[in-house]
Amino acid sequence: MFLGTAVGVKIEGANRKDFRDAELLCQVVDTPKINYNILFPTVQKKFRYVRYSAPEEKQIQVGEWYMYGIDTETAIAPEKIWANHPLSDIHKKILSLLTDDDWSSFYMSAVKGEQLIFDLGIPQILSHFILIPRNDDNYIHLGDRYELFYHGGIKGWISLGKQIAEGTELYYEGVPDGALLWLHNHTRGKEERCFYMKDGKQLFI
């Protein structure tokens, strides 16, 4: 539901504060299938400013937003963030939700078509962005510990092992065909539903 709020979002880079030299780096053209999305810029040159723009008919609704330089694994901490309109004191404070590492908290703009501008301090080449739109965090969460079970009839739930998620998908061997499955998140799981696999797709009960 909420992932569709990212459709139409544009990411631009510029070296002028007024963005008269803006270049399109990437754009979200379809509803993301998962909450954790890596965006790669199509332009490889140095930019000091990055602009995150919502379509005219939509508000910005973002859980997490990170920008990475070409030579570092640490997200860039912008020197300043502002918008294309005056932000209220409340909205200035909730900008911190963009980088609080809580995928279910989110920044939502007060107006439609908002543009957020990030001043990186110095021009630099950007390798990628991580965009987590507003979501309920019911997807695979990087770093969380999971355990997959299948139902063995009178034997009850049988474990297929535990894994720490290193990506947005988990891979298990020995899963019985047509089995009723249950994926338990040991790190933060609360609301979990049983499912089965059909034609490579996960179907919830």
Tab-separated table of C-alpha atoms in Angstrom:
chain	number	residue	atom	x	y	z
A	1	MET	CA	0.000	0.000	0.000
A	2	PHE	CA	2.507	2.622	1.149
A	3	LEU	CA	5.280	1.540	-1.243
A	4	GLY	CA	3.342	3.138	-4.081
A	5	THR	CA	3.981	6.558	-2.551
A	6	ALA	CA	7.506	6.337	-3.997
A	7	VAL	CA	6.323	6.135	-7.615
A	8	GLY	CA	7.347	9.237	-9.540
A	9	VAL	CA	10.017	10.340	-7.077
A	10	LYS	CA	12.974	12.034	-8.805
A	11	ILE	CA	16.532	12.309	-7.518
A	12	GLU	CA	18.652	15.100	-8.993
A	13	GLY	CA	22.177	16.353	-8.462
A	14	ALA	CA	23.510	19.882	-8.832
A	15	ASN	CA	26.421	22.125	-7.934
A	16	ARG	CA	24.370	25.297	-7.837
A	17	LYS	CA	22.150	25.887	-4.836
A	18	ASP	CA	19.309	27.016	-7.113
A	19	PHE	CA	19.575	23.769	-9.145
A	20	ARG	CA	19.814	25.588	-12.470
A	21	ASP	CA	22.447	23.028	-13.421
A	22	ALA	CA	20.396	20.071	-12.159
A	23	GLU	CA	20.868	16.629	-13.691
A	24	LEU	CA	18.517	13.706	-13.213
A	25	LEU	CA	20.270	10.900	-11.338
A	26	CYS	CA	17.410	8.418	-11.037
A	27	GLN	CA	13.630	8.155	-10.881
A	28	VAL	CA	11.226	5.626	-9.389
A	29	VAL	CA	8.932	4.623	-12.252
A	30	ASP	CA	7.073	1.667	-10.716
A	31	THR	CA	5.876	0.509	-7.296
A	32	PRO	CA	8.790	-1.101	-5.432
A	33	LYS	CA	8.282	-4.805	-4.668
A	34	ILE	CA	10.100	-4.591	-1.337
A	35	ASN	CA	10.808	-1.875	1.195
A	36	TYR	CA	14.631	-1.872	0.917
A	37	ASN	CA	15.656	-0.388	-2.431
A	38	ILE	CA	19.088	0.509	-3.798
A	39	LEU	CA	19.061	3.222	-6.473
A	40	PHE	CA	22.052	3.775	-8.737
A	41	PRO	CA	22.616	7.200	-10.330
A	42	THR	CA	22.911	7.276	-14.105
A	43	VAL	CA	25.388	10.166	-13.954
A	44	GLN	CA	28.869	9.672	-12.519
A	45	LYS	CA	30.199	13.131	-11.700
A	46	LYS	CA	30.626	15.279	-8.621
A	47	PHE	CA	27.613	17.013	-7.102
A	48	ARG	CA	27.336	19.066	-3.942
A	49	TYR	CA	23.531	19.147	-3.736
A	50	VAL	CA	20.967	16.351	-4.022
A	51	ARG	CA	17.263	17.036	-4.504
A	52	TYR	CA	14.563	14.489	-3.604
A	53	SER	CA	11.289	15.490	-5.292
A	54	ALA	CA	7.810	14.049	-4.931
A	55	PRO	CA	5.352	14.284	-7.842
A	56	GLU	CA	3.046	17.300	-7.758
A	57	GLU	CA	0.087	15.181	-6.617
A	58	LYS	CA	1.902	13.306	-3.831
A	59	GLN	CA	3.450	13.936	-0.454
A	60	ILE	CA	6.898	12.669	0.430
A	61	GLN	CA	6.540	9.567	2.612
A	62	VAL	CA	9.944	8.070	3.400
A	63	GLY	CA	11.047	5.650	6.097
A	64	GLU	CA	14.793	5.864	5.456
A	65	TRP	CA	16.975	7.768	2.977
A	66	TYR	CA	20.742	7.288	2.714
A	67	MET	CA	23.300	8.649	0.240
A	68	TYR	CA	26.688	7.039	-0.343
A	69	GLY	CA	29.861	8.370	-1.902
A	70	ILE	CA	32.003	6.371	-4.291
A	71	ASP	CA	34.831	5.803	-1.785
A	72	THR	CA	33.001	5.039	1.446
A	73	GLU	CA	30.678	2.462	2.969
A	74	THR	CA	29.368	5.038	5.436
A	75	ALA	CA	26.322	7.083	4.508
A	76	ILE	CA	26.937	10.774	3.885
A	77	ALA	CA	25.665	13.048	6.637
A	78	PRO	CA	24.420	16.213	4.873
A	79	GLU	CA	25.508	19.536	6.333
A	80	LYS	CA	22.054	21.002	5.843
A	81	ILE	CA	18.587	19.970	4.646
A	82	TRP	CA	15.854	22.325	3.477
A	83	ALA	CA	12.752	22.266	1.283
A	84	ASN	CA	11.222	24.253	-1.555
A	85	HIS	CA	8.880	25.860	0.992
A	86	PRO	CA	9.257	26.881	4.653
A	87	LEU	CA	9.277	23.829	6.923
A	88	SER	CA	7.437	23.986	10.242
A	89	ASP	CA	9.401	23.365	13.418
A	90	ILE	CA	7.763	19.941	13.675
A	91	HIS	CA	8.798	18.979	10.154
A	92	LYS	CA	12.342	20.210	10.753
A	93	LYS	CA	12.514	17.838	13.730
A	94	ILE	CA	11.044	14.810	11.957
A	95	LEU	CA	13.655	15.071	9.193
A	96	SER	CA	15.749	12.995	11.597
A	97	LEU	CA	13.373	10.060	10.942
A	98	LEU	CA	14.976	9.766	7.498
A	99	THR	CA	18.107	8.293	9.060
A	100	ASP	CA	17.036	6.851	12.417
A	101	ASP	CA	17.473	3.202	11.299
A	102	ASP	CA	13.836	2.487	12.182
A	103	TRP	CA	12.234	1.266	8.978
A	104	SER	CA	8.682	1.737	10.266
A	105	SER	CA	9.054	5.370	11.363
A	106	PHE	CA	8.731	7.852	8.510
A	107	TYR	CA	8.953	11.452	7.393
A	108	MET	CA	5.809	12.744	5.686
A	109	SER	CA	5.714	16.169	4.086
A	110	ALA	CA	3.025	18.689	4.948
A	111	VAL	CA	2.435	19.574	1.301
A	112	LYS	CA	2.223	17.727	-1.997
A	113	GLY	CA	5.041	18.060	-4.486
A	114	GLU	CA	7.595	18.804	-1.796
A	115	GLN	CA	11.286	18.907	-2.674
A	116	LEU	CA	13.952	18.171	-0.071
A	117	ILE	CA	17.448	19.510	-0.797
A	118	PHE	CA	20.509	17.935	0.828
A	119	ASP	CA	23.760	19.908	1.018
A	120	LEU	CA	26.631	17.392	1.037
A	121	GLY	CA	29.144	20.077	1.992
A	122	ILE	CA	31.544	19.357	-0.871
A	123	PRO	CA	31.002	18.074	-4.421
A	124	GLN	CA	31.415	14.316	-4.595
A	125	ILE	CA	30.575	11.359	-6.799
A	126	LEU	CA	27.602	9.374	-5.543
A	127	SER	CA	27.703	5.590	-5.873
A	128	HIS	CA	24.149	4.763	-4.754
A	129	PHE	CA	21.159	5.686	-2.635
A	130	ILE	CA	19.125	3.541	-0.251
A	131	LEU	CA	15.415	4.344	-0.301
A	132	ILE	CA	12.985	2.767	2.138
A	133	PRO	CA	9.523	4.199	1.459
A	134	ARG	CA	6.935	4.376	4.211
A	135	ASN	CA	6.091	0.757	5.052
A	136	ASP	CA	4.929	-1.615	7.801
A	137	ASP	CA	8.359	-3.345	7.966
A	138	ASN	CA	6.898	-6.773	7.215
A	139	TYR	CA	9.590	-7.575	4.668
A	140	ILE	CA	12.969	-9.234	5.195
A	141	HIS	CA	14.930	-6.868	7.418
A	142	LEU	CA	18.708	-6.827	6.955
A	143	GLY	CA	20.542	-8.023	10.032
A	144	ASP	CA	17.539	-9.720	11.636
A	145	ARG	CA	17.640	-13.402	12.665
A	146	TYR	CA	15.024	-15.646	11.015
A	147	GLU	CA	13.927	-19.262	11.406
A	148	LEU	CA	11.852	-21.131	8.812
A	149	PHE	CA	9.459	-23.899	9.846
A	150	TYR	CA	7.260	-26.286	7.881
A	151	HIS	CA	4.277	-28.108	9.319
A	152	GLY	CA	4.903	-31.830	9.686
A	153	GLY	CA	1.379	-32.925	10.541
A	154	ILE	CA	1.270	-34.719	13.904
A	155	LYS	CA	4.935	-33.765	14.405
A	156	GLY	CA	3.982	-30.090	14.459
A	157	TRP	CA	6.301	-27.331	13.274
A	158	ILE	CA	9.719	-28.554	12.129
A	159	SER	CA	12.615	-26.106	11.834
A	160	LEU	CA	14.630	-25.783	8.638
A	161	GLY	CA	17.251	-23.663	10.378
A	162	LYS	CA	18.082	-20.126	11.391
A	163	GLN	CA	19.659	-17.387	9.263
A	164	ILE	CA	20.726	-13.790	9.676
A	165	ALA	CA	19.421	-11.795	6.717
A	166	GLU	CA	22.285	-10.425	4.630
A	167	GLY	CA	19.975	-9.292	1.845
A	168	THR	CA	16.284	-8.906	1.075
A	169	GLU	CA	15.734	-12.632	0.415
A	170	LEU	CA	16.375	-15.823	2.374
A	171	TYR	CA	17.339	-19.133	0.767
A	172	TYR	CA	16.546	-22.530	2.323
A	173	GLU	CA	17.171	-26.035	1.045
A	174	GLY	CA	15.067	-29.096	1.767
A	175	VAL	CA	11.710	-27.305	1.816
A	176	PRO	CA	8.986	-29.931	1.172
A	177	ASP	CA	6.814	-29.271	-1.889
A	178	GLY	CA	3.445	-27.788	-1.033
A	179	ALA	CA	4.302	-27.485	2.656
A	180	LEU	CA	2.655	-25.007	5.003
A	181	LEU	CA	5.445	-22.644	6.046
A	182	TRP	CA	6.046	-20.185	8.854
A	183	LEU	CA	8.945	-17.704	8.885
A	184	HIS	CA	9.685	-16.450	12.386
A	185	ASN	CA	11.715	-13.300	13.007
A	186	HIS	CA	13.604	-13.832	16.286
A	187	THR	CA	14.768	-10.192	16.315
A	188	ARG	CA	11.495	-8.311	16.126
A	189	GLY	CA	8.728	-10.620	14.891
A	190	LYS	CA	5.230	-9.941	16.198
A	191	GLU	CA	2.707	-10.283	13.385
A	192	GLU	CA	3.516	-13.384	11.309
A	193	ARG	CA	1.298	-15.369	8.946
A	194	CYS	CA	1.663	-18.871	7.544
A	195	PHE	CA	2.173	-19.236	3.815
A	196	TYR	CA	2.942	-21.688	1.029
A	197	MET	CA	4.830	-21.431	-2.239
A	198	LYS	CA	3.167	-21.766	-5.635
A	199	ASP	CA	4.898	-21.154	-8.974
A	200	GLY	CA	7.720	-19.424	-7.140
A	201	LYS	CA	5.398	-16.978	-5.367
A	202	GLN	CA	4.692	-16.627	-1.655
A	203	LEU	CA	0.975	-16.977	-0.901
A	204	PHE	CA	-0.198	-16.140	2.620
A	205	ILE	CA	-2.983	-18.003	4.396
